[in-house]
């Protein structure tokens, strides 16, 4: 049951944090979600999932990718359940939601699972060589990400998404460092806050507030990684938090550690 763990924070665009296969899967419960993007796939047997209160069965060869901070749990549905998995991040973590179409959860079928399994199994085998160039694994992680792109093309062409949700996402990503409210965003697209909330939940899988918060935190992580001279208080202001204490609390809630602890990992 190989389990491969990245010990240090590598300065690569995309990089796996853990990767493994042939894992005898234990029961897992994460009420606050996982701090990184996480993919899990059934190798043998089946699992029972609970994601944001919805129930699913994960059959052999099927998998799911879940975004950071999404509440979930899973346990064996069959007598024996083995899985393969990968968790990943990177210095350009901010663009991962864009690559994935801002989806919080993406399920894969057996055909897609076979392609992802081949990539992960190859990564596990090659990680036995500790001298391998980290850039190779950055490319491999990106290739895994590309396996999910086909899943998101349909809904992005939906007229409701293009008319109401896409402009809101663009506004958040362009103006995240200014004050942004649900009421203000809804006025820009001439709908009620309640209707915008329902559309955002339908297409993106989370609230407008959560998307905005996660985007700001990812921008903060970039600043913490790239410029150690910028103070925490200044970073909070640069990403749109008016109160430094609130920024630190939200950063720890999303990432699992404080901004200062995150910076020390670099």
Short mmCIF file of C-alpha atoms in Angstrom, two decimals:
data_model
loop_
_atom_site.label_atom_id
_atom_site.label_comp_id
_atom_site.label_asym_id
_atom_site.label_seq_id
_atom_site.Cartn_x
_atom_site.Cartn_y
_atom_site.Cartn_z
CA UNK A 1 0.00 0.00 0.00
CA UNK A 2 2.39 2.75 -1.14
CA UNK A 3 1.74 6.25 0.14
CA UNK A 4 3.84 9.04 -1.27
CA UNK A 5 4.09 12.31 0.61
CA UNK A 6 5.69 15.56 -0.53
CA UNK A 7 7.73 16.66 2.48
CA UNK A 8 8.43 20.26 1.52
CA UNK A 9 6.58 23.10 -0.17
CA UNK A 10 8.00 23.05 -3.68
CA UNK A 11 7.96 26.18 -5.83
CA UNK A 12 6.19 24.63 -8.80
CA UNK A 13 3.02 25.79 -10.60
CA UNK A 14 1.24 22.51 -9.78
CA UNK A 15 2.48 19.84 -7.41
CA UNK A 16 0.97 16.87 -5.61
CA UNK A 17 0.94 16.82 -1.83
CA UNK A 18 0.14 13.12 -1.49
CA UNK A 19 -0.36 10.38 -4.05
CA UNK A 20 -1.02 6.70 -3.55
CA UNK A 21 -2.64 3.52 -4.81
CA UNK A 22 -3.69 0.08 -3.55
CA UNK A 23 -4.83 1.79 -0.36
CA UNK A 24 -7.10 -0.16 1.99
CA UNK A 25 -9.47 2.72 2.55
CA UNK A 26 -10.44 3.72 6.09
CA UNK A 27 -13.61 5.59 6.96
CA UNK A 28 -13.10 9.35 6.64
CA UNK A 29 -15.18 12.24 7.99
CA UNK A 30 -14.27 15.85 7.19
CA UNK A 31 -16.98 18.27 8.40
CA UNK A 32 -14.76 21.22 7.41
CA UNK A 33 -13.55 19.65 4.18
CA UNK A 34 -9.93 19.05 3.14
CA UNK A 35 -7.49 21.99 2.72
CA UNK A 36 -6.35 20.93 -0.77
CA UNK A 37 -7.91 19.61 -3.97
CA UNK A 38 -8.45 15.91 -3.44
CA UNK A 39 -9.21 13.10 -5.90
CA UNK A 40 -10.29 9.64 -4.74
CA UNK A 41 -11.08 6.64 -6.96
CA UNK A 42 -12.27 3.12 -6.20
CA UNK A 43 -9.81 0.47 -7.32
CA UNK A 44 -11.61 -2.57 -5.90
CA UNK A 45 -14.97 -2.67 -4.18
CA UNK A 46 -17.25 0.32 -3.64
CA UNK A 47 -17.57 3.26 -1.28
CA UNK A 48 -20.47 5.24 0.14
CA UNK A 49 -20.08 9.03 -0.03
CA UNK A 50 -21.74 11.93 1.74
CA UNK A 51 -20.87 15.26 0.10
CA UNK A 52 -22.60 18.38 1.41
CA UNK A 53 -25.45 16.21 2.69
CA UNK A 54 -25.98 14.30 -0.58
CA UNK A 55 -25.43 10.52 -0.77
CA UNK A 56 -23.55 8.71 -3.54
CA UNK A 57 -22.15 5.26 -4.25
CA UNK A 58 -18.66 5.16 -5.77
CA UNK A 59 -18.36 2.02 -7.84
CA UNK A 60 -15.20 0.26 -8.98
CA UNK A 61 -13.25 2.46 -11.39
CA UNK A 62 -15.28 5.57 -10.53
CA UNK A 63 -13.89 8.61 -8.73
CA UNK A 64 -14.53 12.13 -7.58
CA UNK A 65 -12.54 15.34 -7.32
CA UNK A 66 -13.46 17.70 -4.50
CA UNK A 67 -12.41 21.29 -3.90
CA UNK A 68 -10.87 22.55 -0.65
CA UNK A 69 -13.25 23.20 2.22
CA UNK A 70 -16.20 21.14 0.93
CA UNK A 71 -17.69 19.03 3.79
CA UNK A 72 -17.66 15.30 3.01
CA UNK A 73 -17.25 11.81 4.39
CA UNK A 74 -16.85 8.33 2.93
CA UNK A 75 -16.80 4.72 4.06
CA UNK A 76 -16.73 1.25 2.53
CA UNK A 77 -19.92 0.02 0.89
CA UNK A 78 -18.45 -3.41 0.13
CA UNK A 79 -16.56 -5.73 2.47
CA UNK A 80 -13.22 -4.58 1.05
CA UNK A 81 -12.61 -1.18 -0.52
CA UNK A 82 -9.25 -0.12 -1.95
CA UNK A 83 -8.61 3.26 -3.52
CA UNK A 84 -6.08 5.40 -5.32
CA UNK A 85 -5.80 9.11 -4.66
CA UNK A 86 -3.96 12.36 -5.20
CA UNK A 87 -4.07 15.70 -3.39
CA UNK A 88 -2.49 18.72 -5.00
CA UNK A 89 -1.74 22.41 -4.82
CA UNK A 90 0.87 24.73 -6.38
CA UNK A 91 2.08 28.30 -6.62
CA UNK A 92 -0.65 29.06 -9.18
CA UNK A 93 -3.40 27.48 -7.09
CA UNK A 94 -5.64 30.47 -7.85
CA UNK A 95 -6.21 29.32 -11.44
CA UNK A 96 -7.16 25.73 -10.50
CA UNK A 97 -10.84 26.70 -10.02
CA UNK A 98 -10.79 28.29 -13.49
CA UNK A 99 -9.31 25.14 -15.01
CA UNK A 100 -12.04 23.10 -13.32
CA UNK A 101 -14.83 25.46 -14.28
CA UNK A 102 -15.28 26.59 -10.67
CA UNK A 103 -16.92 23.24 -9.84
CA UNK A 104 -16.72 22.13 -6.21
CA UNK A 105 -17.22 18.41 -6.99
CA UNK A 106 -16.54 16.54 -10.24
CA UNK A 107 -17.36 12.83 -10.67
CA UNK A 108 -15.53 10.58 -13.13
CA UNK A 109 -16.80 7.45 -14.87
CA UNK A 110 -14.85 4.24 -15.46
CA UNK A 111 -13.37 5.40 -18.77
CA UNK A 112 -12.07 8.63 -17.29
CA UNK A 113 -10.99 6.77 -14.16
CA UNK A 114 -8.82 4.41 -16.20
CA UNK A 115 -6.90 7.35 -17.69
CA UNK A 116 -6.43 9.00 -14.29
CA UNK A 117 -5.38 5.71 -12.68
CA UNK A 118 -2.69 5.21 -15.33
CA UNK A 119 -1.23 8.65 -14.54
CA UNK A 120 -1.33 8.14 -10.77
CA UNK A 121 0.14 4.63 -10.93
CA UNK A 122 2.98 5.96 -13.07
CA UNK A 123 3.63 8.79 -10.60
CA UNK A 124 3.70 6.37 -7.67
CA UNK A 125 6.20 4.12 -9.45
CA UNK A 126 8.51 6.95 -10.50
CA UNK A 127 8.44 8.61 -7.09
CA UNK A 128 10.56 5.71 -5.84
CA UNK A 129 13.46 7.69 -7.32
CA UNK A 130 13.94 10.65 -4.91
CA UNK A 131 16.26 12.50 -7.33
CA UNK A 132 13.59 12.98 -9.97
CA UNK A 133 13.07 16.59 -11.10
CA UNK A 134 10.14 18.22 -9.31
CA UNK A 135 9.12 19.88 -12.59
CA UNK A 136 8.21 16.46 -13.97
CA UNK A 137 5.68 15.99 -11.18
CA UNK A 138 4.35 19.48 -11.78
CA UNK A 139 3.63 18.47 -15.38
CA UNK A 140 2.12 15.17 -14.22
CA UNK A 141 -0.19 16.98 -11.78
CA UNK A 142 -1.32 19.28 -14.58
CA UNK A 143 -2.04 16.25 -16.77
CA UNK A 144 -4.25 14.84 -14.02
CA UNK A 145 -6.11 18.17 -13.87
CA UNK A 146 -6.70 18.07 -17.62
CA UNK A 147 -8.60 14.80 -17.21
CA UNK A 148 -11.45 16.75 -15.60
CA UNK A 149 -11.80 19.48 -18.23
CA UNK A 150 -14.19 17.49 -20.46
CA UNK A 151 -16.64 17.23 -17.55
CA UNK A 152 -17.28 20.96 -17.40
CA UNK A 153 -17.90 22.05 -21.00
CA UNK A 154 -21.68 21.47 -21.03
CA UNK A 155 -22.82 23.67 -18.18
CA UNK A 156 -20.49 26.52 -19.18
CA UNK A 157 -22.53 26.88 -22.38
CA UNK A 158 -25.76 27.13 -20.42
CA UNK A 159 -27.38 30.54 -21.13
CA UNK A 160 -28.09 31.13 -17.43
CA UNK A 161 -24.45 30.50 -16.55
CA UNK A 162 -23.15 32.80 -19.26
CA UNK A 163 -25.64 35.58 -18.57
CA UNK A 164 -25.59 35.66 -14.76
CA UNK A 165 -22.85 33.53 -13.18
CA UNK A 166 -19.91 34.17 -15.50
CA UNK A 167 -20.09 37.98 -15.13
CA UNK A 168 -20.17 37.64 -11.33
CA UNK A 169 -17.10 35.39 -11.35
CA UNK A 170 -15.29 37.87 -13.59
CA UNK A 171 -16.24 40.74 -11.26
CA UNK A 172 -14.95 38.84 -8.22
CA UNK A 173 -11.66 37.95 -9.91
CA UNK A 174 -11.09 41.51 -11.13
CA UNK A 175 -12.24 43.39 -7.99
CA UNK A 176 -11.54 40.97 -5.12
CA UNK A 177 -9.34 43.59 -3.40
CA UNK A 178 -12.30 45.98 -3.08
CA UNK A 179 -15.44 45.70 -0.98
CA UNK A 180 -17.82 43.22 -2.64
CA UNK A 181 -21.31 42.28 -1.46
CA UNK A 182 -23.95 39.86 -2.72
CA UNK A 183 -26.36 42.77 -3.06
CA UNK A 184 -23.89 44.76 -5.15
CA UNK A 185 -23.14 41.83 -7.44
CA UNK A 186 -26.81 41.04 -7.96
CA UNK A 187 -27.52 44.65 -8.94
CA UNK A 188 -24.85 44.48 -11.64
CA UNK A 189 -26.68 41.62 -13.38
CA UNK A 190 -30.22 42.89 -12.57
CA UNK A 191 -31.44 39.95 -10.48
CA UNK A 192 -32.28 39.49 -6.81
CA UNK A 193 -29.61 38.32 -4.34
CA UNK A 194 -31.69 35.19 -3.71
CA UNK A 195 -31.82 34.27 -7.40
CA UNK A 196 -28.09 34.87 -7.83
CA UNK A 197 -27.40 32.67 -4.80
CA UNK A 198 -29.47 29.82 -6.27
CA UNK A 199 -27.74 30.07 -9.66
CA UNK A 200 -24.28 30.22 -8.10
CA UNK A 201 -25.00 27.18 -5.95
CA UNK A 202 -26.34 25.30 -8.97
CA UNK A 203 -23.41 25.97 -11.30
CA UNK A 204 -20.45 26.56 -8.98
CA UNK A 205 -21.46 24.37 -6.04
CA UNK A 206 -20.90 26.95 -3.31
CA UNK A 207 -22.14 30.34 -2.15
CA UNK A 208 -20.96 33.62 -3.65
CA UNK A 209 -19.40 34.51 -0.29
CA UNK A 210 -17.44 31.25 -0.12
CA UNK A 211 -16.15 31.65 -3.67
CA UNK A 212 -15.06 35.22 -2.92
CA UNK A 213 -13.38 34.20 0.34
CA UNK A 214 -11.51 31.29 -1.24
CA UNK A 215 -10.37 33.48 -4.13
CA UNK A 216 -9.02 36.10 -1.72
CA UNK A 217 -7.26 33.45 0.38
CA UNK A 218 -5.61 31.96 -2.73
CA UNK A 219 -4.38 35.43 -3.72
CA UNK A 220 -3.00 35.83 -0.19
CA UNK A 221 -1.16 32.52 -0.51
CA UNK A 222 0.48 33.76 -3.70
CA UNK A 223 1.70 36.90 -1.94
CA UNK A 224 2.95 34.91 1.05
CA UNK A 225 4.92 32.63 -1.28
CA UNK A 226 6.35 35.24 -3.62
CA UNK A 227 7.21 38.18 -1.36
CA UNK A 228 8.36 37.43 2.21
CA UNK A 229 8.86 41.17 2.88
CA UNK A 230 5.16 42.05 2.72
CA UNK A 231 3.61 42.12 6.19
CA UNK A 232 0.52 40.09 7.04
CA UNK A 233 -1.52 43.23 7.68
CA UNK A 234 -0.65 44.57 4.23
CA UNK A 235 -1.51 41.27 2.57
CA UNK A 236 -4.90 41.30 4.27
CA UNK A 237 -5.61 44.72 2.78
CA UNK A 238 -4.28 43.80 -0.66
CA UNK A 239 -6.72 40.88 -0.96
CA UNK A 240 -9.76 42.74 0.29
CA UNK A 241 -9.90 42.13 4.05
CA UNK A 242 -10.48 45.32 6.04
CA UNK A 243 -9.65 43.62 9.35
CA UNK A 244 -6.38 41.70 9.80
CA UNK A 245 -7.76 39.53 12.61
CA UNK A 246 -10.67 38.46 10.42
CA UNK A 247 -8.24 37.68 7.60
CA UNK A 248 -6.14 35.45 9.88
CA UNK A 249 -9.24 33.63 11.17
CA UNK A 250 -10.56 33.00 7.64
CA UNK A 251 -7.13 31.98 6.33
CA UNK A 252 -6.79 29.37 9.07
CA UNK A 253 -10.35 28.13 8.47
CA UNK A 254 -9.68 27.61 4.75
CA UNK A 255 -6.02 26.50 4.80
CA UNK A 256 -5.76 24.89 8.24
CA UNK A 257 -2.83 27.02 9.41
CA UNK A 258 -2.24 30.74 9.97
CA UNK A 259 -0.69 32.99 7.27
CA UNK A 260 2.55 33.18 9.27
CA UNK A 261 2.73 29.38 9.58
CA UNK A 262 2.06 29.06 5.86
CA UNK A 263 4.86 31.51 5.07
CA UNK A 264 7.33 29.54 7.24
CA UNK A 265 6.68 26.45 5.12
CA UNK A 266 8.27 28.19 2.15
#
